[in-house]
XYZ file of C-alpha atoms in Angstrom:
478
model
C -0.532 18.986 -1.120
C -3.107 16.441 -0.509
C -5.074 17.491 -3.315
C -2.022 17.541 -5.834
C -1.480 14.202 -4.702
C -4.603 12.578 -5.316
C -5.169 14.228 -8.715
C -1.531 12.964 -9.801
C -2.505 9.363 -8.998
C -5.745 9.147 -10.522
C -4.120 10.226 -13.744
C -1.705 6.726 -13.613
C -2.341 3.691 -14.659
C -1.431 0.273 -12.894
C 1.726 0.299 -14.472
C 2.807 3.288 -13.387
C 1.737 3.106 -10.101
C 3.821 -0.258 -9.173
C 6.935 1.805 -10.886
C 6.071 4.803 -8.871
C 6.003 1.873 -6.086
C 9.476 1.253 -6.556
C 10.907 4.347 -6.145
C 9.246 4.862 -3.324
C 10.654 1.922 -1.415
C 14.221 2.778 -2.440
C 13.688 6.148 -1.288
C 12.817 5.136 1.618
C 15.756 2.692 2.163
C 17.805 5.924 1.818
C 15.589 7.755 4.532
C 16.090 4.686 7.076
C 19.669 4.058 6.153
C 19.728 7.818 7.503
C 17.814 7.146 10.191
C 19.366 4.266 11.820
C 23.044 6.384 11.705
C 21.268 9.059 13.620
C 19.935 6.290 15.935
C 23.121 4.706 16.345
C 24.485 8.659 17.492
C 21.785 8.205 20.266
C 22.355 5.171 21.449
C 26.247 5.888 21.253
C 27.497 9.615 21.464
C 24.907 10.340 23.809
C 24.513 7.685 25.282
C 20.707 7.563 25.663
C 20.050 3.931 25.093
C 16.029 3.907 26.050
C 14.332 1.647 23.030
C 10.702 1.875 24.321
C 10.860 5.051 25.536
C 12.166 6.138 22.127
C 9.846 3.812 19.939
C 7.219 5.869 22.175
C 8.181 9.198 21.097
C 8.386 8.346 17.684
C 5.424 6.581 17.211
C 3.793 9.433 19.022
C 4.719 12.155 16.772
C 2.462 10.107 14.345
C -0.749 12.643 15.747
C 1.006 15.584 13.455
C -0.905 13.818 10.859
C -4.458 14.518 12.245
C -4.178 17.951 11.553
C -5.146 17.460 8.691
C -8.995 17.330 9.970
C -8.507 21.362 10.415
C -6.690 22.016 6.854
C -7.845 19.632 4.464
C -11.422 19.948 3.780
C -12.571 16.626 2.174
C -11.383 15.120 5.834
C -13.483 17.123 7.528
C -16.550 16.128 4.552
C -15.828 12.351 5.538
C -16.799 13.357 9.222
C -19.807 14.850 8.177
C -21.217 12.529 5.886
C -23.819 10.349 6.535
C -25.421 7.063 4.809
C -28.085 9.340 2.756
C -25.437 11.168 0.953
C -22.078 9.203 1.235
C -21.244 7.953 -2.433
C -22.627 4.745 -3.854
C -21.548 2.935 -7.244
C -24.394 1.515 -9.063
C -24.262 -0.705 -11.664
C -25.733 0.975 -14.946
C -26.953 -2.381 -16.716
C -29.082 -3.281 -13.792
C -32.364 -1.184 -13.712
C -33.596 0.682 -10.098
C -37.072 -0.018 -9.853
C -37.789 1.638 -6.612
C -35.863 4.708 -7.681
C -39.328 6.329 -7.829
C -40.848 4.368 -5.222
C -38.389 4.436 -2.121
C -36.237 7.840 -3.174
C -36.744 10.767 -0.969
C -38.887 13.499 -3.016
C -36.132 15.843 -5.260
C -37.310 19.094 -3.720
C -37.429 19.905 -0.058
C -40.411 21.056 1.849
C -42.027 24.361 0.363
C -40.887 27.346 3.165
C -42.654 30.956 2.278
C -40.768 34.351 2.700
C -41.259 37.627 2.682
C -41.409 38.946 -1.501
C -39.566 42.207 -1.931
C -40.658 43.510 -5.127
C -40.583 47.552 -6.032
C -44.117 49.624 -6.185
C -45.421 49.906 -9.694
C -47.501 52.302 -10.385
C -51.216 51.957 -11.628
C -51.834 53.273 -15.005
C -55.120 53.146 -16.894
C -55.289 52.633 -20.210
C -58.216 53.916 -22.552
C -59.206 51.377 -24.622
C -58.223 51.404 -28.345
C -60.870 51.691 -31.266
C -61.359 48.152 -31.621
C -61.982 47.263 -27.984
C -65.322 48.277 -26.436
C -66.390 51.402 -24.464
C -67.638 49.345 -21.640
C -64.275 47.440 -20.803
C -62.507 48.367 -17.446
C -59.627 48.735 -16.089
C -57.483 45.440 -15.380
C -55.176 45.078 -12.584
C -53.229 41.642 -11.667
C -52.176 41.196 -7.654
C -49.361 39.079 -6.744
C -48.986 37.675 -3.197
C -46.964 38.742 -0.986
C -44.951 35.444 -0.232
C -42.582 33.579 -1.712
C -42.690 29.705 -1.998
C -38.879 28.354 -1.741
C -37.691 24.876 -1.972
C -34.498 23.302 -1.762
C -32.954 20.877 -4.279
C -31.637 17.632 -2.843
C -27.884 17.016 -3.240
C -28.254 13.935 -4.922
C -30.289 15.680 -7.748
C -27.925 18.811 -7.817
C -24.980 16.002 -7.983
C -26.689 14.546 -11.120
C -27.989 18.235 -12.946
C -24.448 19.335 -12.272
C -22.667 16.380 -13.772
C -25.056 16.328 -17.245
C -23.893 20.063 -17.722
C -20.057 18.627 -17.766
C -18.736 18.533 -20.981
C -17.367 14.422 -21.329
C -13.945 14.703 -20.573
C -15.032 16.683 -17.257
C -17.246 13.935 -16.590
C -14.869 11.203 -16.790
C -12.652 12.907 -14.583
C -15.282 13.706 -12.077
C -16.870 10.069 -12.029
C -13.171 8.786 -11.670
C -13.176 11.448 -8.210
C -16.499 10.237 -7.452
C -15.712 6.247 -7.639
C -12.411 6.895 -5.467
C -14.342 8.611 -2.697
C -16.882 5.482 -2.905
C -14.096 3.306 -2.224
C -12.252 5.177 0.469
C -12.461 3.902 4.259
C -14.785 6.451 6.161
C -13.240 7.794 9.067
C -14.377 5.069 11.527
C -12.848 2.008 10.131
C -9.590 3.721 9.063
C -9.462 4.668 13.036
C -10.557 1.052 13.721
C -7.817 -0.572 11.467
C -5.704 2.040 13.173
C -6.469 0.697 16.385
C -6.421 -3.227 15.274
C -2.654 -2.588 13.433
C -1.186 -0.050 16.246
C -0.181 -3.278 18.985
C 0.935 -5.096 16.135
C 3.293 -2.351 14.291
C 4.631 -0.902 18.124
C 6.013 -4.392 18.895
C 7.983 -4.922 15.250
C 9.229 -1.361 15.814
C 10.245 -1.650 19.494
C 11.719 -5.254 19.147
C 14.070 -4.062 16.488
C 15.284 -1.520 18.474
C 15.884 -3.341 21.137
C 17.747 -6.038 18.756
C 19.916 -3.340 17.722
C 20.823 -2.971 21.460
C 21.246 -6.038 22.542
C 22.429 -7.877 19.514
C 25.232 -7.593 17.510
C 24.977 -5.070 14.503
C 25.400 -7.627 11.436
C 23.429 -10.555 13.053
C 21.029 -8.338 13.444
C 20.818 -6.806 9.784
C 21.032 -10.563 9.130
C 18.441 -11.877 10.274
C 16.104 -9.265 9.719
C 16.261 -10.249 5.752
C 14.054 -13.179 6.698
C 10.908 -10.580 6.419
C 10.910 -11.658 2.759
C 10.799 -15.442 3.786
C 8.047 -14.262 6.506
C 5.746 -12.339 4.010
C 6.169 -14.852 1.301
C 4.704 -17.951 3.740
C 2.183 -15.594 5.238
C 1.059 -14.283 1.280
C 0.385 -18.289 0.775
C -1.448 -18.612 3.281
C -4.043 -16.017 3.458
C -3.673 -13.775 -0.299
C -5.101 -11.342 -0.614
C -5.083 -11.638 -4.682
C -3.887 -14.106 -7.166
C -0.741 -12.840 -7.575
C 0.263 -13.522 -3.734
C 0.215 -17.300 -4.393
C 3.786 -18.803 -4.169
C 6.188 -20.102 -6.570
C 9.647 -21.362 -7.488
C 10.104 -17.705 -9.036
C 9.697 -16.016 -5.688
C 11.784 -18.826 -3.613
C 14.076 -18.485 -5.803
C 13.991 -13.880 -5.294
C 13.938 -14.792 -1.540
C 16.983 -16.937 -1.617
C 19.080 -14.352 -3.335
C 18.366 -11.747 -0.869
C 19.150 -13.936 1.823
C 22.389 -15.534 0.293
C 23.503 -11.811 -0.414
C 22.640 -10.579 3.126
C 24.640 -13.324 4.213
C 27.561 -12.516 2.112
C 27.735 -8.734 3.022
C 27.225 -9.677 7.196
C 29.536 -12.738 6.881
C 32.602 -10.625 8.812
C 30.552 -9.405 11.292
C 28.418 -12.138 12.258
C 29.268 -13.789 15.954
C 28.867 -17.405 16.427
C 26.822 -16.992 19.288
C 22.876 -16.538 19.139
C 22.413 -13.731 21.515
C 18.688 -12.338 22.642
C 19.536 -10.196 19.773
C 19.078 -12.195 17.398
C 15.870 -13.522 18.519
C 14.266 -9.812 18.777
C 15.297 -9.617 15.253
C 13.300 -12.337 14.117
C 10.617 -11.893 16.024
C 10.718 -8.046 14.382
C 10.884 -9.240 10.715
C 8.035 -11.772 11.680
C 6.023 -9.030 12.879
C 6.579 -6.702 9.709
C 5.467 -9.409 7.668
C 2.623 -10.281 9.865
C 1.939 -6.496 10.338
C 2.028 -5.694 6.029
C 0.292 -8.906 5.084
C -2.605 -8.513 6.952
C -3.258 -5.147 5.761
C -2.928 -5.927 2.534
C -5.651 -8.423 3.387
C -7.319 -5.899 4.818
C -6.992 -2.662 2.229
C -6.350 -4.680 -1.067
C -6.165 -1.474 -2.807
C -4.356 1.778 -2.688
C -6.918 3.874 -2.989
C -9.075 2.599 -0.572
C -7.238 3.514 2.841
C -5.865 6.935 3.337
C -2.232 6.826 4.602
C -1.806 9.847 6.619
C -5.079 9.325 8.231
C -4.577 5.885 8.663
C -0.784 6.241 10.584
C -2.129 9.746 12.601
C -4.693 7.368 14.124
C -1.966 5.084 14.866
C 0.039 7.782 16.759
C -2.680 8.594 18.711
C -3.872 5.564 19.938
C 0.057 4.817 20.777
C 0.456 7.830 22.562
C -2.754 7.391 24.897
C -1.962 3.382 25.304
C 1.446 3.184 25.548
C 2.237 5.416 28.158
C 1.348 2.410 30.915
C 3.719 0.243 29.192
C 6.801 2.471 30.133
C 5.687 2.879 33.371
C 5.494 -1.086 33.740
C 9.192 -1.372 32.035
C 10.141 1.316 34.325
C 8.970 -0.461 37.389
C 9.760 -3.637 36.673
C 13.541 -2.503 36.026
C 13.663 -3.487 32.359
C 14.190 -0.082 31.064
C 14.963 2.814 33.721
C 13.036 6.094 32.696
C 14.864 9.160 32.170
C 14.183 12.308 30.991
C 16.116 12.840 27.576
C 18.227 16.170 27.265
C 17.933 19.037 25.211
C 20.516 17.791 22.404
C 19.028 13.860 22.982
C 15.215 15.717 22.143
C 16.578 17.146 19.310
C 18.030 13.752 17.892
C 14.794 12.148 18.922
C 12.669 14.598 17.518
C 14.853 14.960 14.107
C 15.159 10.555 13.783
C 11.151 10.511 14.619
C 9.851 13.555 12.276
C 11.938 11.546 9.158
C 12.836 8.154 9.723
C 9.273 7.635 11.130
C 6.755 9.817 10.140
C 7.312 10.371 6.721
C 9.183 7.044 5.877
C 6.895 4.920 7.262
C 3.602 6.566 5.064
C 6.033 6.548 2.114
C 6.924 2.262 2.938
C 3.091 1.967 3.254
C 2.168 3.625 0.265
C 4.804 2.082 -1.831
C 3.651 -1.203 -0.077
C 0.334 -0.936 -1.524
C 1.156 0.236 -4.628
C 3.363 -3.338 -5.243
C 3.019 -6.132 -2.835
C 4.066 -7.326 0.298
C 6.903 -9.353 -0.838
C 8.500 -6.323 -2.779
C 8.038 -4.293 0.110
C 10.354 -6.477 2.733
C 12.444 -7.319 -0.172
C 13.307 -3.066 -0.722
C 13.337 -3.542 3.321
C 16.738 -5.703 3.303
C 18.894 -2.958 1.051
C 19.503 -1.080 4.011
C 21.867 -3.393 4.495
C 24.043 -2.598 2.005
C 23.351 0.877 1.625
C 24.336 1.127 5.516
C 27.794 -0.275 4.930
C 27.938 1.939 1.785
C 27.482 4.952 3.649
C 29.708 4.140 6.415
C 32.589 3.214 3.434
C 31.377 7.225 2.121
C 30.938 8.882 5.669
C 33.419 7.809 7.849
C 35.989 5.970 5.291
C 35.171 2.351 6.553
C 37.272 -0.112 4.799
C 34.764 -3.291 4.086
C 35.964 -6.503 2.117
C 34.993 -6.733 -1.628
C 32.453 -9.717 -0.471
C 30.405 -6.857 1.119
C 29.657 -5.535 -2.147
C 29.589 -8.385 -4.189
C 26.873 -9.702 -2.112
C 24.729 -6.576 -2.954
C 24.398 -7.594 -6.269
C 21.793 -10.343 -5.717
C 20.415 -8.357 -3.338
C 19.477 -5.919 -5.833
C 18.749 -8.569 -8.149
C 16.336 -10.057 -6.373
C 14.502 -6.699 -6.155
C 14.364 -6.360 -9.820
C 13.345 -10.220 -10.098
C 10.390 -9.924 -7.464
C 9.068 -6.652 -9.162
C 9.155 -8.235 -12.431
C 7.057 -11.381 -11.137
C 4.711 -8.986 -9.534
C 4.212 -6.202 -11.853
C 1.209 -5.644 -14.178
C 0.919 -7.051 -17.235
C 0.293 -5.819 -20.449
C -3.055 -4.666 -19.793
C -2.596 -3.747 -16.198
C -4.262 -6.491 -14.558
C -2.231 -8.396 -11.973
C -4.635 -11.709 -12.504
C -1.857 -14.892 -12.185
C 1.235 -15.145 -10.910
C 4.548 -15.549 -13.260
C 6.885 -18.171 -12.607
C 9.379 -18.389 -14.936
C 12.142 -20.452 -13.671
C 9.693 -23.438 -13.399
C 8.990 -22.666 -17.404
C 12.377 -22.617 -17.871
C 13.199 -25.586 -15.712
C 10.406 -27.455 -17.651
C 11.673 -26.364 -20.690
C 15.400 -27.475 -20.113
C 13.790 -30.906 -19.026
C 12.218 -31.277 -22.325
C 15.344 -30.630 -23.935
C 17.310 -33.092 -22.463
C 14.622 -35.728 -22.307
C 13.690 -35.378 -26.110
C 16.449 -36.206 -27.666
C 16.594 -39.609 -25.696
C 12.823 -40.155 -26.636
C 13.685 -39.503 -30.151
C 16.374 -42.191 -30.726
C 14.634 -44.671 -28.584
C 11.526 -44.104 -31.109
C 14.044 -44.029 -34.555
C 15.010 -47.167 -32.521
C 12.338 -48.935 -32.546
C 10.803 -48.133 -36.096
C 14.604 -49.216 -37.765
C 13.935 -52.672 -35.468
C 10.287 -52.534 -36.996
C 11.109 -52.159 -40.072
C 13.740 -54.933 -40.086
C 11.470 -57.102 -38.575
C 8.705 -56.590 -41.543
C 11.789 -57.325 -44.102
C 12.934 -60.338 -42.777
C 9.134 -61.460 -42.240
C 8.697 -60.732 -46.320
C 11.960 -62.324 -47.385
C 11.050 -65.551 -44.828
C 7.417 -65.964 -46.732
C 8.723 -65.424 -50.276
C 11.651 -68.270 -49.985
C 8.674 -70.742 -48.218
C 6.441 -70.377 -50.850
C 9.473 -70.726 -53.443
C 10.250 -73.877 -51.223
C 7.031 -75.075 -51.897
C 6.566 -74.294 -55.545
């Protein structure tokens, strides 16, 4: 499957990947809308209301990933390789001089074995009518051993790739220049380890929002990840195209006026504990994507499922003290889940974690930051959609009026953010300040206009009167 994968996105272009983006991040606002009804069954029906302790097993299950070290070869490659032989892009207008100088020699060592060669038998051979009578018999003798030497891989590398016919070569440089820019397995465990803190405490404070808070303050104020990601972009971008602009305040401000809208009924006018573990969560996603953005600027460079089965790892040897601290201190009581709360757990973690968060990450990467929170707040709607289709819940028509920008801004922020025509993703687009500029000029122009045909009719009046004024003097004088 990995495979399949891999050789499907090299064959897309940049278009195509921010598209394929996009799909990804609304499927995966279906998968958590999903997810947080099963959550809300635990935390209600049966009545296991333990957000660490669950945000532990979850994030735990993240490990299934590193199996893939034991079935998917080119893992196991990236362990063995070593600076000699890892791939290197060089730049085919500058020239190597010390390519004969400082490379290792193409051949191995010489190593002699044993020659195996049938027994031919001697024959003599009388010597024809032109040769002489004194010539003698001939024999050759070949030795015994066999001198053997080994081809370096970087020389069978570059005989195997001049036997490719062009097309084949392409395609195999475009493998080759992928692997170049891959992570090795040490600093895709040492992002792992860097990120893992940082995405356990957006995850867990959520949660705990969800208990603590009420439902649609909640939802509320978790739309401010947009606001979040699109300050943090600003501030440390990690290309052009992260810079801000009245375009993207203005996406950001239709998300928010729509979440507001849909969560107007069910907000309370207090500001419960809540409501500050929600925005400390959607600070923390934005924090949490922005940064490794920064980080991995392109999708091809870090490798998803190794990157999160890291991430479960390092959770599930670290974070084990941290329940037993909540635990002790009284903050959350541990207790051991039953069969039927395991099976919720282990059903909400295998898809509203581990495959929906790689999915949000790899969608993520393939758009932007900003697109990424912005897909994030349509589980809003699309959770009081599905309770209107599930359990016939009867929601005002505000609820799904305020969708509408919602969506919109969606569509608005992946327009300002997709490629352009030639894939490159080089300036930002704004727009709305064209437009606004535009309008401006518009309105102003007209004034500018008649103040000018103003002044040339007063001009020209002027000049007259001047010219009538001289011709009756000199008449005067005459």
């Amino acid at each position: 499957m990995m495979n399949s994968h891999e050789d499907f996105q090299i064959g897309l272009n940049r278009s195509q990947k921010f598209t394929l983006g996009l799909v990804l991040l609304v499927l995966v606002d279906i998968i958590w809308v999903a997810s947080s009804e099963l959550t809300k069954y635990l935390y209600e029906e049966e009545a296991y209301q333990k957000p660490l302790f669950t945000t532990y097993v979850k994030t735990s299950m993240f490990c299934v990933y590193l199996l893939g070290f034991l079935v998917y070869s080119p893992w196991r490659d990236m362990c063995s390789w070593s600076s000699s032989n890892s791939y290197v892009l060089m730049d085919p207008n500058v020239e190597d001089t010390n390519y004969f100088t400082d490379s290792p020699p193409p051949l191995s060592e010489p190593t002699y074995v044993p020659l195996k060669r049938p027994e031919c038998s001697r024959s003599t051979s009388k010597s024809s009518g032109t040769e002489s009578d004194d010539s003698g018999v001939r024999s050759v003798r070949f030795s015994k051993l066999a001198e053997v030497r080994q081809m370096s891989e970087e020389e069978a590398t570059a005989a195997l790739m001049a036997r490719l016919s062009y097309t084949a070569s392409v395609r195999a440089d475009q493998i080759a220049r992928r692997a170049a820019n891959k992570l090795p397995v040490s600093k895709v465990a040492w992002l792992a380890f860097t990120f893992c803190v940082l995405w356990c405490m957006a995850n867990y404070s959520y949660q705990a929002a969800l208990e603590y808070g009420d439902a649609g303050l909640v939802s509320l104020l978790s739309c401010a990840a947009p606001l979040f990601t699109l300050l943090l972009s600003a501030a440390i971008p990690s290309e052009p195209m992260d810079r801000i602009s009245l375009s993207k305040i203005a996406a950001v401000a239709m998300s928010i006026a729509g979440a507001s809208t849909v969560c107007w009924s069910s907000l309370s006018p207090s500001f419960p504990l809540g409501a500050s573990l929600a925005l400390i969560s959607a600070s923390l996603y934005a924090t949490y994507l922005v940064s490794l953005k920064k980080k991995v600027p392109s999708e091809e460079a870090l490798d998803v499922p190794m990157f999160f089965g890291f991430v479960g790892l390092f959770c599930l040897l670290g974070l084990w003290p941290v329940v037993a601290a909540f635990h002790a201190l009284g903050l959350e009581k541990f207790e051991w889940p039953t069969r039927p709360q395991w099976a919720v757990m282990f059903l909400n973690g295998l898809i509203g974690t581990v495959l929906s968060e790689v999915l949000w990450l790899w969608g993520c990467l393939l758009t932007c930051p900003l697109v990424g929170t912005l897909a994030l707040t349509l589980t809003v709607p699309l959770s009081f959609l599905a309770d209107a289709l599930l359990w016939q819940v009867q929601y005002p028509l505000r609820v799904y009026i305020g969708a509408i920008p919602m969506v919109a801004a969606l569509i608005w922020a992946g327009f300002l953010s997709s490629p352009g025509a030639n894939g490159e993703r080089s300036a930002p687009r704004d727009p709305l300040a064209r437009w606004i500029l535009i309008g401006w000029n518009k309105l102003t122009s007209p004034r500018n206009s008649f103040s000018r045909l103003q002044g040339e009719r007063e001009r020209e009046q002027t000049e007259s009167l001047i010219g009538v004024n001289n011709s009756s003097t000199s008449d005067h004088e005459a």
